[in-house]
GROMACS .gro file of C-alpha atoms in nm:
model
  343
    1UNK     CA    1  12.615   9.714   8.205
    2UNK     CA    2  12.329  10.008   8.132
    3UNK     CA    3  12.123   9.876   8.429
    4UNK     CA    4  12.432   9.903   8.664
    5UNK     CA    5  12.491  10.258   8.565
    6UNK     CA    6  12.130  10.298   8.565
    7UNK     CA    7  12.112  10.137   8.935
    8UNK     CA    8  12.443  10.364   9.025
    9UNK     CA    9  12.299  10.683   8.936
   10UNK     CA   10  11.926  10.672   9.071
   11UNK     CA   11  11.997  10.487   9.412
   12UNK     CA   12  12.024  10.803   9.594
   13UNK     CA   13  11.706  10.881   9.423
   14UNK     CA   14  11.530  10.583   9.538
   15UNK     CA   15  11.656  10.620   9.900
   16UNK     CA   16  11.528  10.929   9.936
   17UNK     CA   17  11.202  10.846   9.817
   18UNK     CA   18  11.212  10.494  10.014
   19UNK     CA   19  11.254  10.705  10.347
   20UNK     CA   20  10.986  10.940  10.283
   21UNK     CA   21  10.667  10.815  10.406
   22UNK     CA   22  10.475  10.583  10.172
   23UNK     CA   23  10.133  10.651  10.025
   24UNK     CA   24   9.793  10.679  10.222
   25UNK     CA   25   9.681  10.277  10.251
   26UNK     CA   26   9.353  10.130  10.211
   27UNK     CA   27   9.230  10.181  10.560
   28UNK     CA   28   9.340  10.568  10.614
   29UNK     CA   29   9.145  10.615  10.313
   30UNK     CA   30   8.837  10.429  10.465
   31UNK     CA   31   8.834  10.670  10.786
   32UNK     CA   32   8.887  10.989  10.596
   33UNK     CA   33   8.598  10.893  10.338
   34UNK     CA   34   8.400  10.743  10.591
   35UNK     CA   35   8.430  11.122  10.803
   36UNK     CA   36   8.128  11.235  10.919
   37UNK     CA   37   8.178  11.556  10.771
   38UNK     CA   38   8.469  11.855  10.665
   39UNK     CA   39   8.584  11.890  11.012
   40UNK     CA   40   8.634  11.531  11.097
   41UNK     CA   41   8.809  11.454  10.736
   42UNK     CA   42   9.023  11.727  10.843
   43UNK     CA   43   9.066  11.606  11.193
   44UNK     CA   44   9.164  11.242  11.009
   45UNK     CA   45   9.439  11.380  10.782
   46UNK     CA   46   9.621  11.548  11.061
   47UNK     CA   47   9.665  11.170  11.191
   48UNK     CA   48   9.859  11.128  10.797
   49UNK     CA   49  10.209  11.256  10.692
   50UNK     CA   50  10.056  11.552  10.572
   51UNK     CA   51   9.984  11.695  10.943
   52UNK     CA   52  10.247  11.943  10.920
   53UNK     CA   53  10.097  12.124  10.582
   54UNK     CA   54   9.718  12.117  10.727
   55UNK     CA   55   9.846  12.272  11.075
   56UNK     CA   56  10.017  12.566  10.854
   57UNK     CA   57   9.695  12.604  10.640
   58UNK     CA   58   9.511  12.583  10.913
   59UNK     CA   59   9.714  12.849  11.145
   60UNK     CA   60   9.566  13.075  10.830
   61UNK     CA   61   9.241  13.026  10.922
   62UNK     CA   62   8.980  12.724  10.824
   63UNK     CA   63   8.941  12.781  10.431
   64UNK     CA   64   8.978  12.495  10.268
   65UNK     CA   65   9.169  12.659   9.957
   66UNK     CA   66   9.433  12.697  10.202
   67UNK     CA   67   9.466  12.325  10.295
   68UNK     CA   68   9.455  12.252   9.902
   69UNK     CA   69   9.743  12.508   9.820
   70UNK     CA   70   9.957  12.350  10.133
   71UNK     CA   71   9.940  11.989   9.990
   72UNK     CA   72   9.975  12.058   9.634
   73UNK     CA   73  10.256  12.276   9.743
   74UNK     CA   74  10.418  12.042   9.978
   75UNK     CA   75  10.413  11.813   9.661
   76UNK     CA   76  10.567  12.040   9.403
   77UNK     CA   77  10.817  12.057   9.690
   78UNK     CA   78  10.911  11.691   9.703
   79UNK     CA   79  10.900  11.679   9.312
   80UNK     CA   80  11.106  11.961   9.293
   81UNK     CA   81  11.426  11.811   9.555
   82UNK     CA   82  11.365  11.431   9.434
   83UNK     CA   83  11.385  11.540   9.085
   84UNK     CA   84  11.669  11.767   9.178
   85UNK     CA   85  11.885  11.407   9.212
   86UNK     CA   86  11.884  11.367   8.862
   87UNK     CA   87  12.147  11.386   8.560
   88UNK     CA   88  12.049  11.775   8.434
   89UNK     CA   89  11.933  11.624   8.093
   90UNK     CA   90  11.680  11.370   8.308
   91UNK     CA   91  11.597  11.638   8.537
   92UNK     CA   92  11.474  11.891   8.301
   93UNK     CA   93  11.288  11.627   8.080
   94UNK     CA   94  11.130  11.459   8.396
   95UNK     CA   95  11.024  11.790   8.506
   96UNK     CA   96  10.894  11.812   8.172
   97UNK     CA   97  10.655  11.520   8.148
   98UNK     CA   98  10.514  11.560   8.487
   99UNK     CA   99  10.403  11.951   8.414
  100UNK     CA  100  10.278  11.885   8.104
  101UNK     CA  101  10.000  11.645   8.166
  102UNK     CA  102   9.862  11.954   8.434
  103UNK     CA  103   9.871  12.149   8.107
  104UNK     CA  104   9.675  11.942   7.920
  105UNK     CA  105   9.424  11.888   8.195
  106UNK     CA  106   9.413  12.216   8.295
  107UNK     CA  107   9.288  12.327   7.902
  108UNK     CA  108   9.059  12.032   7.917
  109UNK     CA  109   8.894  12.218   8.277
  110UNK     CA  110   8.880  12.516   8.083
  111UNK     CA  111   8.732  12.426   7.737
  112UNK     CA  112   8.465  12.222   7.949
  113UNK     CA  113   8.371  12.516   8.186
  114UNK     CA  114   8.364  12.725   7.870
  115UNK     CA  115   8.163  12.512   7.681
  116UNK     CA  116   7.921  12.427   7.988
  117UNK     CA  117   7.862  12.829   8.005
  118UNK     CA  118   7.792  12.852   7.623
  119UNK     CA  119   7.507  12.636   7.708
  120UNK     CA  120   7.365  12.705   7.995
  121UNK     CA  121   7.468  13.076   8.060
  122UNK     CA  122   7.527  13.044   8.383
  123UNK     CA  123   7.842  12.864   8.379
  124UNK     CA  124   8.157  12.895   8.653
  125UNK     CA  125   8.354  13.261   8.631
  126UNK     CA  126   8.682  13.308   8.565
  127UNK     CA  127   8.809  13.289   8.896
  128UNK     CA  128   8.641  12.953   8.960
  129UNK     CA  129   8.760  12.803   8.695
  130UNK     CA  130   9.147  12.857   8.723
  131UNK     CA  131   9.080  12.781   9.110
  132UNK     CA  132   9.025  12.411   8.968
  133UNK     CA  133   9.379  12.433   8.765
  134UNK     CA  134   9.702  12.274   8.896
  135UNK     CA  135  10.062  12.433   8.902
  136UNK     CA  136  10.210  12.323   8.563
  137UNK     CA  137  10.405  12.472   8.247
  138UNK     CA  138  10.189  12.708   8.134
  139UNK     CA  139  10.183  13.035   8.314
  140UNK     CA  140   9.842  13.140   8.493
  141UNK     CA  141   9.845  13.446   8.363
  142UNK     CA  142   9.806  13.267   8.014
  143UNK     CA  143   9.562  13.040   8.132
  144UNK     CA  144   9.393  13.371   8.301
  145UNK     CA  145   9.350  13.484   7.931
  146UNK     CA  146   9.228  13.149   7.756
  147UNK     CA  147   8.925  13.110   8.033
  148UNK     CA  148   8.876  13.503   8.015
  149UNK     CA  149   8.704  13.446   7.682
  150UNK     CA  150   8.439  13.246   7.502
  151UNK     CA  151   8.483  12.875   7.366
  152UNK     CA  152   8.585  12.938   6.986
  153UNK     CA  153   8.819  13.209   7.058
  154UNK     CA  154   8.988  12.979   7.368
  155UNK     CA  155   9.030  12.721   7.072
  156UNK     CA  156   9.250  12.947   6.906
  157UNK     CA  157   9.455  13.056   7.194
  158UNK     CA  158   9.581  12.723   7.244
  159UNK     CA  159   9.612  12.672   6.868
  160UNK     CA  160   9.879  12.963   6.885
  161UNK     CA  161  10.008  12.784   7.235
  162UNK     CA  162  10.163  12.567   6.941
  163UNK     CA  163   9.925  12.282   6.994
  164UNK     CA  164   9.756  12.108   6.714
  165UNK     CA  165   9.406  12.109   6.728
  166UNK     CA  166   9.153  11.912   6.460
  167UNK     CA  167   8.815  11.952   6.471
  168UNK     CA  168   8.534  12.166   6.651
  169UNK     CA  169   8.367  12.023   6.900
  170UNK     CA  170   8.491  11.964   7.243
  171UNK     CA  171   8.536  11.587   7.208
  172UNK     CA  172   8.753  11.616   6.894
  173UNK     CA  173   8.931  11.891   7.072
  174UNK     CA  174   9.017  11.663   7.349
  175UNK     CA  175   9.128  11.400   7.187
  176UNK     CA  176   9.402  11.651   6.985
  177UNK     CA  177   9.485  11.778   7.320
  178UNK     CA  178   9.594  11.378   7.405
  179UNK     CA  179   9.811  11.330   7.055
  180UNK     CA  180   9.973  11.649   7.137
  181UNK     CA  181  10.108  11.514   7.480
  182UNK     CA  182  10.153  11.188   7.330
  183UNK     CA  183  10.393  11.331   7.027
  184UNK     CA  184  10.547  11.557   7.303
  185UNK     CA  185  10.628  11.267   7.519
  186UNK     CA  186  10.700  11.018   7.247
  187UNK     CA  187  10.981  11.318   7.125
  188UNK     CA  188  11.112  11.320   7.538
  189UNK     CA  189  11.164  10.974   7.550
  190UNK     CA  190  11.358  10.951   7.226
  191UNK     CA  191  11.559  11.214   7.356
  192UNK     CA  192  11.631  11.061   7.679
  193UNK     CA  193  11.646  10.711   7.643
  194UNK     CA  194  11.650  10.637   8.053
  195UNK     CA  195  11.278  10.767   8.085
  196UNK     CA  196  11.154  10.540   7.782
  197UNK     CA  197  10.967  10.303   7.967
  198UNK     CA  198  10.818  10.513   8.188
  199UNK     CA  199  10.634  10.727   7.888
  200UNK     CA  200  10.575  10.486   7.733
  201UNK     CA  201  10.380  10.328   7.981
  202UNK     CA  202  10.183  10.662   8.004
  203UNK     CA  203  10.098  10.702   7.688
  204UNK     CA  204   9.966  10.294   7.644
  205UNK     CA  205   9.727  10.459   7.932
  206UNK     CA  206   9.643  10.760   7.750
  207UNK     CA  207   9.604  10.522   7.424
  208UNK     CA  208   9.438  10.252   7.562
  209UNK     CA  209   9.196  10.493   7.732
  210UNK     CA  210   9.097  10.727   7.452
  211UNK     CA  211   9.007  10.399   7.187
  212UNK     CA  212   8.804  10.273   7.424
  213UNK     CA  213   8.595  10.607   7.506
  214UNK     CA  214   8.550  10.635   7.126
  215UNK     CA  215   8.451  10.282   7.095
  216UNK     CA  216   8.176  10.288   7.382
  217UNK     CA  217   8.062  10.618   7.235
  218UNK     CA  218   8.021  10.485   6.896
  219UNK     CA  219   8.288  10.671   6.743
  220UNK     CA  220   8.539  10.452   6.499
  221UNK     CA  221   8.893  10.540   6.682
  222UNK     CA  222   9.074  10.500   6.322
  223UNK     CA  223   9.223  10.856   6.274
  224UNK     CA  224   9.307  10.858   6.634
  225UNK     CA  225   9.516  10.557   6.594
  226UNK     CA  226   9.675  10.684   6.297
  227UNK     CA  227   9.806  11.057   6.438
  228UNK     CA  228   9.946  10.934   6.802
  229UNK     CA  229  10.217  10.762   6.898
  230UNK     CA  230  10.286  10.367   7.062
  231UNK     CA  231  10.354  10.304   7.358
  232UNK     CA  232  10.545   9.962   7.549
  233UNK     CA  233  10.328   9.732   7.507
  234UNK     CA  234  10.006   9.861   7.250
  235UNK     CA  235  10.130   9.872   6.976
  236UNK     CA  236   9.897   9.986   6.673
  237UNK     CA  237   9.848   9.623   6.586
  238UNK     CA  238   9.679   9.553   7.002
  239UNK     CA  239   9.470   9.952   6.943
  240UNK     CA  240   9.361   9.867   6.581
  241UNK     CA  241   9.213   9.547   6.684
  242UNK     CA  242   9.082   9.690   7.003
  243UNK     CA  243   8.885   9.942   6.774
  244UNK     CA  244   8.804   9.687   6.495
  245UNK     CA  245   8.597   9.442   6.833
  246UNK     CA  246   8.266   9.439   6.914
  247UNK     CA  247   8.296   9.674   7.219
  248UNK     CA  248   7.978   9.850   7.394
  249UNK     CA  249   7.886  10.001   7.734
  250UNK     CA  250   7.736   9.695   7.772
  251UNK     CA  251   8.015   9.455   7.673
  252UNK     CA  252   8.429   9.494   7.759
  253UNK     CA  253   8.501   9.127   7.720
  254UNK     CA  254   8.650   9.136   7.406
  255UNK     CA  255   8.926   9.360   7.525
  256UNK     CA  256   9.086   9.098   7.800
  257UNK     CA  257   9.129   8.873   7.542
  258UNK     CA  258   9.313   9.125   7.306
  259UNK     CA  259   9.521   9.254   7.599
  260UNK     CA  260   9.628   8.858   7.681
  261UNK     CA  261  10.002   8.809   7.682
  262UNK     CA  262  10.097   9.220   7.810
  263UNK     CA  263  10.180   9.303   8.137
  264UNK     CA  264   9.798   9.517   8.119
  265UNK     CA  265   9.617   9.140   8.095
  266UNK     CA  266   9.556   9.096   8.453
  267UNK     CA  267   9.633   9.428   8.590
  268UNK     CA  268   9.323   9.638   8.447
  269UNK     CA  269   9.085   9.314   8.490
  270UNK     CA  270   8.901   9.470   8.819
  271UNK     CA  271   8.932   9.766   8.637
  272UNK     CA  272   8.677   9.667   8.362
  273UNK     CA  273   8.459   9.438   8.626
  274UNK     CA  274   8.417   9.749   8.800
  275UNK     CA  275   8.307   9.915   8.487
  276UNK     CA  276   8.018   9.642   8.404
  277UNK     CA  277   7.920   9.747   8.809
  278UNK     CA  278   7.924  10.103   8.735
  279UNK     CA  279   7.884  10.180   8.350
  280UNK     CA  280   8.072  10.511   8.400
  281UNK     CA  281   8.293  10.592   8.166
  282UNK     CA  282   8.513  10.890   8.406
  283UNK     CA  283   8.545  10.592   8.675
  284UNK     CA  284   8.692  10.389   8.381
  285UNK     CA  285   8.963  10.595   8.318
  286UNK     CA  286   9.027  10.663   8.673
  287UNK     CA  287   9.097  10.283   8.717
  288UNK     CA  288   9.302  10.300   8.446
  289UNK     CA  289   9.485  10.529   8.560
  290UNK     CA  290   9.556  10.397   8.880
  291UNK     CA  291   9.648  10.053   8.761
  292UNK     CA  292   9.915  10.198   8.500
  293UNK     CA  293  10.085  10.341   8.810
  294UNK     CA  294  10.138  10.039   8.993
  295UNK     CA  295  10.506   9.909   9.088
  296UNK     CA  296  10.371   9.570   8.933
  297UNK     CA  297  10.490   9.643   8.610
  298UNK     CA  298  10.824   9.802   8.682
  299UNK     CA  299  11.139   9.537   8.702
  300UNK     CA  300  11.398   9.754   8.813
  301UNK     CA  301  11.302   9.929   9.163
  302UNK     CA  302  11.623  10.152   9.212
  303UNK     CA  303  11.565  10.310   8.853
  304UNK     CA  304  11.426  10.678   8.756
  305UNK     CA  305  11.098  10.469   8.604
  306UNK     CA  306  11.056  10.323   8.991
  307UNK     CA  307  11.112  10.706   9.136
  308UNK     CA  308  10.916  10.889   8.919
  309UNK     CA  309  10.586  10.634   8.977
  310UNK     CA  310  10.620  10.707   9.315
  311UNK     CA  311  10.590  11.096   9.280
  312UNK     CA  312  10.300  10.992   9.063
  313UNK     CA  313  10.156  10.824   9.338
  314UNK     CA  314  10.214  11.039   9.569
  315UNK     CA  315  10.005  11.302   9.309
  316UNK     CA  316   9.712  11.074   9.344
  317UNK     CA  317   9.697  11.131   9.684
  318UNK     CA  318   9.707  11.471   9.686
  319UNK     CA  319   9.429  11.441   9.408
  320UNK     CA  320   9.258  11.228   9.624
  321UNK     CA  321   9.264  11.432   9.953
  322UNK     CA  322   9.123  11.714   9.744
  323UNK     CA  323   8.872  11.538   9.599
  324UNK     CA  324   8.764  11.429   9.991
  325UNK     CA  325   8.771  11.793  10.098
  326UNK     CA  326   8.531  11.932   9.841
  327UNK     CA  327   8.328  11.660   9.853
  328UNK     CA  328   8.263  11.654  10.197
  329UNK     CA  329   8.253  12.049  10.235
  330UNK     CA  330   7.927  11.965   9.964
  331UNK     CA  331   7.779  11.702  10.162
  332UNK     CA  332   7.882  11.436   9.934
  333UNK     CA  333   7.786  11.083   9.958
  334UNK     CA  334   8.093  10.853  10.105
  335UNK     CA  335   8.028  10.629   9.792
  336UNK     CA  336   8.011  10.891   9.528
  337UNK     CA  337   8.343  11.009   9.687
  338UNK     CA  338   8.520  10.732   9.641
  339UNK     CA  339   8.378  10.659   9.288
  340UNK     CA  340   8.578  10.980   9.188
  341UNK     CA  341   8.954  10.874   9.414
  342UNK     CA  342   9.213  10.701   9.206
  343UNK     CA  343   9.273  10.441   9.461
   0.00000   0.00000   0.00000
């Protein structure tokens, strides 16, 4: 009877997102990465959905901050009138969970520009830094504030942000960061039982990633494990003996094994072959990211977990598309561009 009502009340939902256009494919991406350079890429996304929002930046003038601030606020847009479907308690606690993980990497941008300038001196300004943050809970003004300053006293703005923070150093700073979104959406989900799974699918990503960064960097993931929350399908059982194998840079094959008999077995498999091709850890995580989106592990499509995976999706392309732009305004290699799309 639940997935009845469920179906009922998110079918308009999932029309409305079934006749919107569907993410960029395989071979759009090829032709806008394989652009000769800015003005081609450009030229190639005005062929996409998005050729209404790059006309309007352009009309402004060629700056490429104005193409960025089109798509990322054609897809608040979208977010905004698909979420806008919703029972109010959904709504608010979708709304929610998509916003805060911007907050979270938005802090994580600014603690690593901050800590980059403590070093070197000659880090990003103020300006250039919050040019790098996306649209989420937090107000920019407060962010403004936080990157205005140096790295110990940012520390302490967020800790009086409410966040929990253990630990000095920006890696154990991070990783607080994560069990603070985790708890947060681990509280959501209990709240609003209709959004479990897809949560908790997020936060076996956000799990699953942060053991295995510890583990390749030779750091034992045990108090990490203790402070965050499960997910669907790792439960502390799967992450404790993920942290207790014999994992290196050199070596993920222990992990398949571990992750046999969970919907994760076979989906993050190229993910890890691609990581004994590449050895880079921030291409790791993008693949995991990417393959906790898919559809493949959703059994209901007319459901709020099927609707909100494809706003997800559709955030990876606007991700994507600005990760394209910069790169090729740089003179970025096509490879190294791709290395850093979630595709």
């Amino acid at each position: 009877m639940i997935g009845l009502l469920d179906t009922a009340t998110y079918a308009y939902s999932y029309g409305m997102v079934s006749a919107m256009p569907q993410h960029l494919d395989d071979i759009t991406y090829a032709r806008l990465t394989g652009s000769l350079n800015l003005d081609s890429a450009i030229a190639e996304l005005m062929k996409t959905h998005y050729e209404k929002q790059i006309k309007g930046a352009i009309s402004k003038g060629e700056n490429l901050e104005e193409i960025e601030k089109a798509v990322v606020s054609h897809y608040f847009e979208v977010c905004n009138a698909v979420i806008n479907t919703f029972p109010t308690d959904v709504r608010n606690s979708s709304k929610t969970i998509l916003l805060d993980e911007f907050d979270i990497g938005n802090l994580k941008r600014v603690l690593r520009a901050l800590k980059s300038k403590s070093v070197s001196r000659n880090g990003k300004n103020t300006d250039e830094i919050l040019a790098e943050c996306i649209e989420g809970n937090i107000k920019d003004e407060i962010l403004k504030e936080i990157a205005n300053t140096e790295f110990k006293s940012a520390v302490d703005k967020i800790r009086n942000l409410g966040f929990e923070i253990e630990g000095e150093n920006l890696f154990d700073i991070e990783n607080s960061l994560d069990i603070n979104l985790i708890r947060k959406w681990a509280i959501a989900a209990e709240k609003v039982k209709v959004i479990e799974k897809f949560v908790k699918k997020r936060i076996d990503a956000l799990n699953l990633k942060a053991v295995i960064r510890m583990k390749i960097l030779g750091i034992d993931a045990d108090n990490f494990i203790k402070k965050t929350s499960q997910g669907a399908y790792l439960n502390f059982e799967i992450l404790n003996e993920i942290n207790a194998a014999q994992i290196s840079k050199d070596n993920l094959d222990a992990i398949h094994g571990i992750l046999t008999g969970t919907p994760y077995e076979n989906l993050f498999a190229q993910v890890f072959e691609e990581f004994k091709r590449t050895k880079s850890l921030d291409m790791f995580e993008l693949g995991i990211e990417s393959a906790a989106a898919s559809p493949a592990v959703i059994l209901n499509p007319i459901s709020l977990e099927y609707v909100i995976t494809y706003l997800r999706k559709m955030w990876f392309d606007v991700r994507n598309m600005r990760v394209l732009l910069v790169g090729k305004k740089y003179g970025v290699n096509n490879e190294e561009i791709k290395k850093m799309m979630i595709l």
